[in-house]
């Protein structure tokens, strides 16, 4: 309103300039009419000014409120993304599920799990009767009596990570298994207490696996048939190595410190799959040590000696 008053004064001065030459009575009459008009217009002008102030004031308040809401939404979105990222770093698939289909790609570029996560994964155990039924043939009974390993005919099952279809050990497979056990050192062999034969093992994305670590160990009959992905010996020893990691975790910690310093692979494993993490590296190298020791020694004398002195006993 102060601005309006100043404007009125200016208008009066302007009028006085243009009315130069008029007599005093005429000037006074014009000024009086202008002043009267301004005074009469003041309430209306004030109402207009108040109206615009309310409109623009509300708009500013609305804009400020909208900005606050947007900032809150952005913060919520950032918190949600942070939670999702945190959940993304959580291990939901058994780290000991072996992909032996040849589709692993370059695992050296994948992020690796911590040693303690690998150990916890290897220590997964389920009641035997949930995943299989004990094979009671004479061959299976002999394996249990001699090596302390229960042979299970696998059941069909599904959990939040993996699924399996049922299968049974054949007499030929039991004979192969017994021959492998005969060649293994007692300390290594003693870490394993159960083996289940499944027809098919898959993660919940549908990817096939040759074996699944834990207690009991599970292997796929599809993987070890004549035209399968791997040999019975290689798969069995690989999976049994995970049980060594479960029962003797310091061995894996020492392996990781030597060959995976600060979680980084120092030298390539014997296979591409072995480059996944320290646990798979050890399992692949021990399997190669058993099936082809000279190849293992030539590839990496240090790993060969570590297996000989710390695992193969």
PDB file of N, CA and C in Angstrom, residues 82-164:
ATOM      1  N   UNK A  82      18.651 -48.629  -1.663  1.00  0.00           N
ATOM      2  CA  UNK A  82      19.716 -49.106  -0.773  1.00  0.00           C
ATOM      3  C   UNK A  82      19.365 -50.457  -0.189  1.00  0.00           C
ATOM      4  N   UNK A  83      18.073 -50.613   0.215  1.00  0.00           N
ATOM      5  CA  UNK A  83      17.648 -51.907   0.746  1.00  0.00           C
ATOM      6  C   UNK A  83      17.745 -52.993  -0.291  1.00  0.00           C
ATOM      7  N   UNK A  84      17.357 -52.670  -1.535  1.00  0.00           N
ATOM      8  CA  UNK A  84      17.446 -53.666  -2.607  1.00  0.00           C
ATOM      9  C   UNK A  84      18.878 -54.068  -2.852  1.00  0.00           C
ATOM     10  N   UNK A  85      19.800 -53.059  -2.823  1.00  0.00           N
ATOM     11  CA  UNK A  85      21.215 -53.379  -3.030  1.00  0.00           C
ATOM     12  C   UNK A  85      21.728 -54.258  -1.909  1.00  0.00           C
ATOM     13  N   UNK A  86      21.300 -53.930  -0.675  1.00  0.00           N
ATOM     14  CA  UNK A  86      21.722 -54.749   0.449  1.00  0.00           C
ATOM     15  C   UNK A  86      21.220 -56.171   0.295  1.00  0.00           C
ATOM     16  N   UNK A  87      19.952 -56.283  -0.131  1.00  0.00           N
ATOM     17  CA  UNK A  87      19.394 -57.610  -0.310  1.00  0.00           C
ATOM     18  C   UNK A  87      20.072 -58.338  -1.452  1.00  0.00           C
ATOM     19  N   UNK A  88      20.603 -57.492  -2.493  1.00  0.00           N
ATOM     20  CA  UNK A  88      21.254 -58.134  -3.630  1.00  0.00           C
ATOM     21  C   UNK A  88      22.553 -58.791  -3.228  1.00  0.00           C
ATOM     22  N   UNK A  89      23.244 -58.193  -2.090  1.00  0.00           N
ATOM     23  CA  UNK A  89      24.508 -58.770  -1.656  1.00  0.00           C
ATOM     24  C   UNK A  89      24.301 -60.023  -0.794  1.00  0.00           C
ATOM     25  N   UNK A  90      23.011 -60.396  -0.473  1.00  0.00           N
ATOM     26  CA  UNK A  90      22.726 -61.582   0.332  1.00  0.00           C
ATOM     27  C   UNK A  90      22.814 -62.841  -0.523  1.00  0.00           C
ATOM     28  N   UNK A  91      23.461 -64.034   0.011  1.00  0.00           N
ATOM     29  CA  UNK A  91      23.608 -65.281  -0.747  1.00  0.00           C
ATOM     30  C   UNK A  91      22.346 -66.114  -0.585  1.00  0.00           C
ATOM     31  N   UNK A  92      21.547 -66.301  -1.654  1.00  0.00           N
ATOM     32  CA  UNK A  92      20.309 -67.065  -1.589  1.00  0.00           C
ATOM     33  C   UNK A  92      20.407 -68.397  -2.306  1.00  0.00           C
ATOM     34  N   UNK A  93      21.414 -68.579  -3.118  1.00  0.00           N
ATOM     35  CA  UNK A  93      21.618 -69.844  -3.819  1.00  0.00           C
ATOM     36  C   UNK A  93      22.784 -70.556  -3.175  1.00  0.00           C
ATOM     37  N   UNK A  94      22.589 -71.821  -2.842  1.00  0.00           N
ATOM     38  CA  UNK A  94      23.645 -72.606  -2.214  1.00  0.00           C
ATOM     39  C   UNK A  94      24.941 -72.442  -2.994  1.00  0.00           C
ATOM     40  N   UNK A  95      26.003 -71.901  -2.367  1.00  0.00           N
ATOM     41  CA  UNK A  95      27.249 -71.675  -3.094  1.00  0.00           C
ATOM     42  C   UNK A  95      27.934 -72.946  -3.556  1.00  0.00           C
ATOM     43  N   UNK A  96      27.469 -74.106  -3.072  1.00  0.00           N
ATOM     44  CA  UNK A  96      28.116 -75.353  -3.461  1.00  0.00           C
ATOM     45  C   UNK A  96      27.371 -76.096  -4.554  1.00  0.00           C
ATOM     46  N   UNK A  97      26.409 -75.459  -5.199  1.00  0.00           N
ATOM     47  CA  UNK A  97      25.739 -76.077  -6.339  1.00  0.00           C
ATOM     48  C   UNK A  97      26.670 -76.009  -7.537  1.00  0.00           C
ATOM     49  N   UNK A  98      27.032 -77.171  -8.068  1.00  0.00           N
ATOM     50  CA  UNK A  98      28.044 -77.220  -9.113  1.00  0.00           C
ATOM     51  C   UNK A  98      27.432 -77.162 -10.503  1.00  0.00           C
ATOM     52  N   UNK A  99      27.827 -76.166 -11.281  1.00  0.00           N
ATOM     53  CA  UNK A  99      27.396 -76.080 -12.673  1.00  0.00           C
ATOM     54  C   UNK A  99      28.444 -76.784 -13.513  1.00  0.00           C
ATOM     55  N   UNK A 100      28.104 -77.950 -14.034  1.00  0.00           N
ATOM     56  CA  UNK A 100      29.078 -78.726 -14.805  1.00  0.00           C
ATOM     57  C   UNK A 100      28.612 -78.909 -16.239  1.00  0.00           C
ATOM     58  N   UNK A 101      27.749 -78.010 -16.689  1.00  0.00           N
ATOM     59  CA  UNK A 101      27.217 -78.127 -18.046  1.00  0.00           C
ATOM     60  C   UNK A 101      28.090 -77.427 -19.066  1.00  0.00           C
ATOM     61  N   UNK A 102      29.145 -76.768 -18.611  1.00  0.00           N
ATOM     62  CA  UNK A 102      30.034 -76.084 -19.545  1.00  0.00           C
ATOM     63  C   UNK A 102      29.571 -74.696 -19.911  1.00  0.00           C
ATOM     64  N   UNK A 103      28.590 -74.141 -19.168  1.00  0.00           N
ATOM     65  CA  UNK A 103      28.066 -72.820 -19.486  1.00  0.00           C
ATOM     66  C   UNK A 103      28.477 -71.784 -18.456  1.00  0.00           C
ATOM     67  N   UNK A 104      29.555 -72.024 -17.757  1.00  0.00           N
ATOM     68  CA  UNK A 104      29.929 -71.132 -16.674  1.00  0.00           C
ATOM     69  C   UNK A 104      30.521 -69.832 -17.174  1.00  0.00           C
ATOM     70  N   UNK A 105      31.120 -69.789 -18.356  1.00  0.00           N
ATOM     71  CA  UNK A 105      31.725 -68.555 -18.849  1.00  0.00           C
ATOM     72  C   UNK A 105      32.996 -68.244 -18.103  1.00  0.00           C
ATOM     73  N   UNK A 106      33.364 -66.963 -18.090  1.00  0.00           N
ATOM     74  CA  UNK A 106      34.596 -66.556 -17.438  1.00  0.00           C
ATOM     75  C   UNK A 106      34.306 -66.195 -15.997  1.00  0.00           C
ATOM     76  N   UNK A 107      34.454 -67.151 -15.108  1.00  0.00           N
ATOM     77  CA  UNK A 107      34.127 -66.924 -13.715  1.00  0.00           C
ATOM     78  C   UNK A 107      35.143 -66.044 -13.018  1.00  0.00           C
ATOM     79  N   UNK A 108      36.310 -65.838 -13.621  1.00  0.00           N
ATOM     80  CA  UNK A 108      37.327 -65.014 -12.980  1.00  0.00           C
ATOM     81  C   UNK A 108      36.852 -63.586 -12.810  1.00  0.00           C
ATOM     82  N   UNK A 109      35.892 -63.150 -13.604  1.00  0.00           N
ATOM     83  CA  UNK A 109      35.408 -61.786 -13.531  1.00  0.00           C
ATOM     84  C   UNK A 109      34.222 -61.634 -12.591  1.00  0.00           C
ATOM     85  N   UNK A 110      33.732 -62.720 -12.023  1.00  0.00           N
ATOM     86  CA  UNK A 110      32.588 -62.646 -11.134  1.00  0.00           C
ATOM     87  C   UNK A 110      33.042 -62.217  -9.744  1.00  0.00           C
ATOM     88  N   UNK A 111      32.109 -61.589  -9.011  1.00  0.00           N
ATOM     89  CA  UNK A 111      32.421 -61.257  -7.636  1.00  0.00           C
ATOM     90  C   UNK A 111      32.512 -62.544  -6.829  1.00  0.00           C
ATOM     91  N   UNK A 112      33.388 -62.558  -5.848  1.00  0.00           N
ATOM     92  CA  UNK A 112      33.616 -63.772  -5.080  1.00  0.00           C
ATOM     93  C   UNK A 112      32.962 -63.667  -3.713  1.00  0.00           C
ATOM     94  N   UNK A 113      32.605 -64.820  -3.171  1.00  0.00           N
ATOM     95  CA  UNK A 113      32.046 -64.859  -1.832  1.00  0.00           C
ATOM     96  C   UNK A 113      33.170 -64.854  -0.804  1.00  0.00           C
ATOM     97  N   UNK A 114      32.870 -64.369   0.380  1.00  0.00           N
ATOM     98  CA  UNK A 114      33.860 -64.397   1.436  1.00  0.00           C
ATOM     99  C   UNK A 114      34.084 -65.835   1.881  1.00  0.00           C
ATOM    100  N   UNK A 115      35.231 -66.067   2.464  1.00  0.00           N
ATOM    101  CA  UNK A 115      35.578 -67.416   2.924  1.00  0.00           C
ATOM    102  C   UNK A 115      34.563 -67.911   3.955  1.00  0.00           C
ATOM    103  N   UNK A 116      34.141 -67.027   4.846  1.00  0.00           N
ATOM    104  CA  UNK A 116      33.204 -67.450   5.885  1.00  0.00           C
ATOM    105  C   UNK A 116      31.842 -67.812   5.293  1.00  0.00           C
ATOM    106  N   UNK A 117      31.423 -67.120   4.255  1.00  0.00           N
ATOM    107  CA  UNK A 117      30.171 -67.482   3.582  1.00  0.00           C
ATOM    108  C   UNK A 117      30.285 -68.855   2.934  1.00  0.00           C
ATOM    109  N   UNK A 118      31.437 -69.125   2.337  1.00  0.00           N
ATOM    110  CA  UNK A 118      31.658 -70.433   1.706  1.00  0.00           C
ATOM    111  C   UNK A 118      31.600 -71.543   2.753  1.00  0.00           C
ATOM    112  N   UNK A 119      32.222 -71.292   3.893  1.00  0.00           N
ATOM    113  CA  UNK A 119      32.224 -72.296   4.966  1.00  0.00           C
ATOM    114  C   UNK A 119      30.803 -72.557   5.459  1.00  0.00           C
ATOM    115  N   UNK A 120      30.045 -71.476   5.679  1.00  0.00           N
ATOM    116  CA  UNK A 120      28.659 -71.654   6.135  1.00  0.00           C
ATOM    117  C   UNK A 120      27.831 -72.416   5.100  1.00  0.00           C
ATOM    118  N   UNK A 121      28.076 -72.139   3.827  1.00  0.00           N
ATOM    119  CA  UNK A 121      27.358 -72.869   2.782  1.00  0.00           C
ATOM    120  C   UNK A 121      27.697 -74.343   2.788  1.00  0.00           C
ATOM    121  N   UNK A 122      28.980 -74.661   3.011  1.00  0.00           N
ATOM    122  CA  UNK A 122      29.404 -76.062   3.039  1.00  0.00           C
ATOM    123  C   UNK A 122      28.843 -76.799   4.250  1.00  0.00           C
ATOM    124  N   UNK A 123      28.511 -76.066   5.304  1.00  0.00           N
ATOM    125  CA  UNK A 123      28.024 -76.683   6.538  1.00  0.00           C
ATOM    126  C   UNK A 123      26.509 -76.894   6.552  1.00  0.00           C
ATOM    127  N   UNK A 124      25.842 -76.576   5.450  1.00  0.00           N
ATOM    128  CA  UNK A 124      24.395 -76.813   5.365  1.00  0.00           C
ATOM    129  C   UNK A 124      24.107 -78.305   5.527  1.00  0.00           C
ATOM    130  N   UNK A 125      23.162 -78.628   6.383  1.00  0.00           N
ATOM    131  CA  UNK A 125      22.788 -80.032   6.607  1.00  0.00           C
ATOM    132  C   UNK A 125      21.273 -80.129   6.719  1.00  0.00           C
ATOM    133  N   UNK A 126      20.724 -81.207   6.188  1.00  0.00           N
ATOM    134  CA  UNK A 126      19.283 -81.456   6.284  1.00  0.00           C
ATOM    135  C   UNK A 126      19.075 -82.891   6.758  1.00  0.00           C
ATOM    136  N   UNK A 127      17.953 -83.170   7.407  1.00  0.00           N
ATOM    137  CA  UNK A 127      17.665 -84.563   7.789  1.00  0.00           C
ATOM    138  C   UNK A 127      17.652 -85.458   6.554  1.00  0.00           C
ATOM    139  N   UNK A 128      18.326 -86.579   6.653  1.00  0.00           N
ATOM    140  CA  UNK A 128      18.455 -87.462   5.495  1.00  0.00           C
ATOM    141  C   UNK A 128      17.099 -87.917   4.957  1.00  0.00           C
ATOM    142  N   UNK A 129      16.142 -88.137   5.858  1.00  0.00           N
ATOM    143  CA  UNK A 129      14.864 -88.669   5.386  1.00  0.00           C
ATOM    144  C   UNK A 129      14.033 -87.643   4.611  1.00  0.00           C
ATOM    145  N   UNK A 130      14.461 -86.389   4.639  1.00  0.00           N
ATOM    146  CA  UNK A 130      13.759 -85.376   3.849  1.00  0.00           C
ATOM    147  C   UNK A 130      14.158 -85.413   2.379  1.00  0.00           C
ATOM    148  N   UNK A 131      15.351 -85.881   2.114  1.00  0.00           N
ATOM    149  CA  UNK A 131      15.853 -85.840   0.734  1.00  0.00           C
ATOM    150  C   UNK A 131      16.102 -87.227   0.152  1.00  0.00           C
ATOM    151  N   UNK A 132      16.002 -88.264   0.952  1.00  0.00           N
ATOM    152  CA  UNK A 132      16.270 -89.593   0.416  1.00  0.00           C
ATOM    153  C   UNK A 132      15.865 -90.712   1.353  1.00  0.00           C
ATOM    154  N   UNK A 133      15.953 -91.905   0.824  1.00  0.00           N
ATOM    155  CA  UNK A 133      15.692 -93.132   1.587  1.00  0.00           C
ATOM    156  C   UNK A 133      16.944 -93.996   1.535  1.00  0.00           C
ATOM    157  N   UNK A 134      17.359 -94.506   2.674  1.00  0.00           N
ATOM    158  CA  UNK A 134      18.608 -95.273   2.702  1.00  0.00           C
ATOM    159  C   UNK A 134      18.530 -96.503   1.798  1.00  0.00           C
ATOM    160  N   UNK A 135      19.559 -96.640   0.967  1.00  0.00           N
ATOM    161  CA  UNK A 135      19.676 -97.816   0.104  1.00  0.00           C
ATOM    162  C   UNK A 135      20.150 -98.986   0.974  1.00  0.00           C
ATOM    163  N   UNK A 136      19.406-100.067   0.938  1.00  0.00           N
ATOM    164  CA  UNK A 136      19.700-101.196   1.832  1.00  0.00           C
ATOM    165  C   UNK A 136      20.277-102.402   1.103  1.00  0.00           C
ATOM    166  N   UNK A 137      20.764-102.203  -0.101  1.00  0.00           N
ATOM    167  CA  UNK A 137      21.382-103.326  -0.808  1.00  0.00           C
ATOM    168  C   UNK A 137      22.674-103.720  -0.103  1.00  0.00           C
ATOM    169  N   UNK A 138      23.164-104.894  -0.420  1.00  0.00           N
ATOM    170  CA  UNK A 138      24.393-105.389   0.206  1.00  0.00           C
ATOM    171  C   UNK A 138      25.568-104.465  -0.084  1.00  0.00           C
ATOM    172  N   UNK A 139      25.647-103.943  -1.298  1.00  0.00           N
ATOM    173  CA  UNK A 139      26.758-103.066  -1.670  1.00  0.00           C
ATOM    174  C   UNK A 139      26.722-101.780  -0.856  1.00  0.00           C
ATOM    175  N   UNK A 140      25.532-101.200  -0.690  1.00  0.00           N
ATOM    176  CA  UNK A 140      25.399 -99.971   0.087  1.00  0.00           C
ATOM    177  C   UNK A 140      25.697-100.223   1.559  1.00  0.00           C
ATOM    178  N   UNK A 141      25.244-101.360   2.060  1.00  0.00           N
ATOM    179  CA  UNK A 141      25.504-101.705   3.455  1.00  0.00           C
ATOM    180  C   UNK A 141      26.996-101.880   3.707  1.00  0.00           C
ATOM    181  N   UNK A 142      27.708-102.435   2.744  1.00  0.00           N
ATOM    182  CA  UNK A 142      29.150-102.624   2.877  1.00  0.00           C
ATOM    183  C   UNK A 142      29.882-101.286   2.892  1.00  0.00           C
ATOM    184  N   UNK A 143      29.448-100.353   2.046  1.00  0.00           N
ATOM    185  CA  UNK A 143      30.053 -99.015   2.029  1.00  0.00           C
ATOM    186  C   UNK A 143      29.854 -98.330   3.383  1.00  0.00           C
ATOM    187  N   UNK A 144      28.660 -98.446   3.934  1.00  0.00           N
ATOM    188  CA  UNK A 144      28.380 -97.817   5.227  1.00  0.00           C
ATOM    189  C   UNK A 144      29.220 -98.443   6.332  1.00  0.00           C
ATOM    190  N   UNK A 145      29.335 -99.768   6.308  1.00  0.00           N
ATOM    191  CA  UNK A 145      30.093-100.459   7.349  1.00  0.00           C
ATOM    192  C   UNK A 145      31.581-100.145   7.263  1.00  0.00           C
ATOM    193  N   UNK A 146      32.109-100.033   6.062  1.00  0.00           N
ATOM    194  CA  UNK A 146      33.547 -99.860   5.875  1.00  0.00           C
ATOM    195  C   UNK A 146      33.985 -98.403   5.937  1.00  0.00           C
ATOM    196  N   UNK A 147      33.157 -97.496   5.403  1.00  0.00           N
ATOM    197  CA  UNK A 147      33.580 -96.092   5.285  1.00  0.00           C
ATOM    198  C   UNK A 147      32.708 -95.118   6.080  1.00  0.00           C
ATOM    199  N   UNK A 148      31.649 -95.614   6.686  1.00  0.00           N
ATOM    200  CA  UNK A 148      30.793 -94.744   7.492  1.00  0.00           C
ATOM    201  C   UNK A 148      29.948 -93.779   6.682  1.00  0.00           C
ATOM    202  N   UNK A 149      29.672 -94.118   5.432  1.00  0.00           N
ATOM    203  CA  UNK A 149      28.899 -93.237   4.549  1.00  0.00           C
ATOM    204  C   UNK A 149      27.559 -93.892   4.219  1.00  0.00           C
ATOM    205  N   UNK A 150      26.482 -93.196   4.510  1.00  0.00           N
ATOM    206  CA  UNK A 150      25.133 -93.686   4.214  1.00  0.00           C
ATOM    207  C   UNK A 150      24.773 -93.362   2.770  1.00  0.00           C
ATOM    208  N   UNK A 151      24.347 -94.370   2.038  1.00  0.00           N
ATOM    209  CA  UNK A 151      23.972 -94.193   0.633  1.00  0.00           C
ATOM    210  C   UNK A 151      22.453 -94.036   0.539  1.00  0.00           C
ATOM    211  N   UNK A 152      22.012 -92.917  -0.025  1.00  0.00           N
ATOM    212  CA  UNK A 152      20.589 -92.599  -0.097  1.00  0.00           C
ATOM    213  C   UNK A 152      20.088 -92.626  -1.536  1.00  0.00           C
ATOM    214  N   UNK A 153      18.932 -93.237  -1.721  1.00  0.00           N
ATOM    215  CA  UNK A 153      18.211 -93.093  -2.986  1.00  0.00           C
ATOM    216  C   UNK A 153      17.401 -91.803  -2.872  1.00  0.00           C
ATOM    217  N   UNK A 154      17.696 -90.861  -3.745  1.00  0.00           N
ATOM    218  CA  UNK A 154      17.124 -89.528  -3.594  1.00  0.00           C
ATOM    219  C   UNK A 154      15.624 -89.445  -3.814  1.00  0.00           C
ATOM    220  N   UNK A 155      14.991 -88.545  -3.062  1.00  0.00           N
ATOM    221  CA  UNK A 155      13.579 -88.220  -3.238  1.00  0.00           C
ATOM    222  C   UNK A 155      13.447 -86.966  -4.109  1.00  0.00           C
ATOM    223  N   UNK A 156      12.254 -86.766  -4.636  1.00  0.00           N
ATOM    224  CA  UNK A 156      11.964 -85.495  -5.301  1.00  0.00           C
ATOM    225  C   UNK A 156      11.659 -84.456  -4.223  1.00  0.00           C
ATOM    226  N   UNK A 157      12.248 -83.278  -4.344  1.00  0.00           N
ATOM    227  CA  UNK A 157      12.034 -82.230  -3.349  1.00  0.00           C
ATOM    228  C   UNK A 157      12.306 -80.866  -3.974  1.00  0.00           C
ATOM    229  N   UNK A 158      11.905 -79.822  -3.282  1.00  0.00           N
ATOM    230  CA  UNK A 158      12.133 -78.452  -3.722  1.00  0.00           C
ATOM    231  C   UNK A 158      12.202 -77.558  -2.495  1.00  0.00           C
ATOM    232  N   UNK A 159      13.203 -76.675  -2.455  1.00  0.00           N
ATOM    233  CA  UNK A 159      13.260 -75.675  -1.400  1.00  0.00           C
ATOM    234  C   UNK A 159      13.403 -74.302  -2.051  1.00  0.00           C
ATOM    235  N   UNK A 160      13.771 -73.306  -1.278  1.00  0.00           N
ATOM    236  CA  UNK A 160      13.822 -71.953  -1.823  1.00  0.00           C
ATOM    237  C   UNK A 160      15.007 -71.725  -2.757  1.00  0.00           C
ATOM    238  N   UNK A 161      15.960 -72.652  -2.797  1.00  0.00           N
ATOM    239  CA  UNK A 161      17.123 -72.484  -3.657  1.00  0.00           C
ATOM    240  C   UNK A 161      17.157 -73.460  -4.828  1.00  0.00           C
ATOM    241  N   UNK A 162      16.850 -74.715  -4.555  1.00  0.00           N
ATOM    242  CA  UNK A 162      17.075 -75.779  -5.528  1.00  0.00           C
ATOM    243  C   UNK A 162      15.923 -76.775  -5.535  1.00  0.00           C
ATOM    244  N   UNK A 163      15.976 -77.676  -6.508  1.00  0.00           N
ATOM    245  CA  UNK A 163      14.998 -78.766  -6.566  1.00  0.00           C
ATOM    246  C   UNK A 163      15.685 -80.008  -7.115  1.00  0.00           C
ATOM    247  N   UNK A 164      15.080 -81.156  -6.869  1.00  0.00           N
ATOM    248  CA  UNK A 164      15.650 -82.425  -7.330  1.00  0.00           C
ATOM    249  C   UNK A 164      14.533 -83.389  -7.684  1.00  0.00           C
TER     250      UNK A 164
END
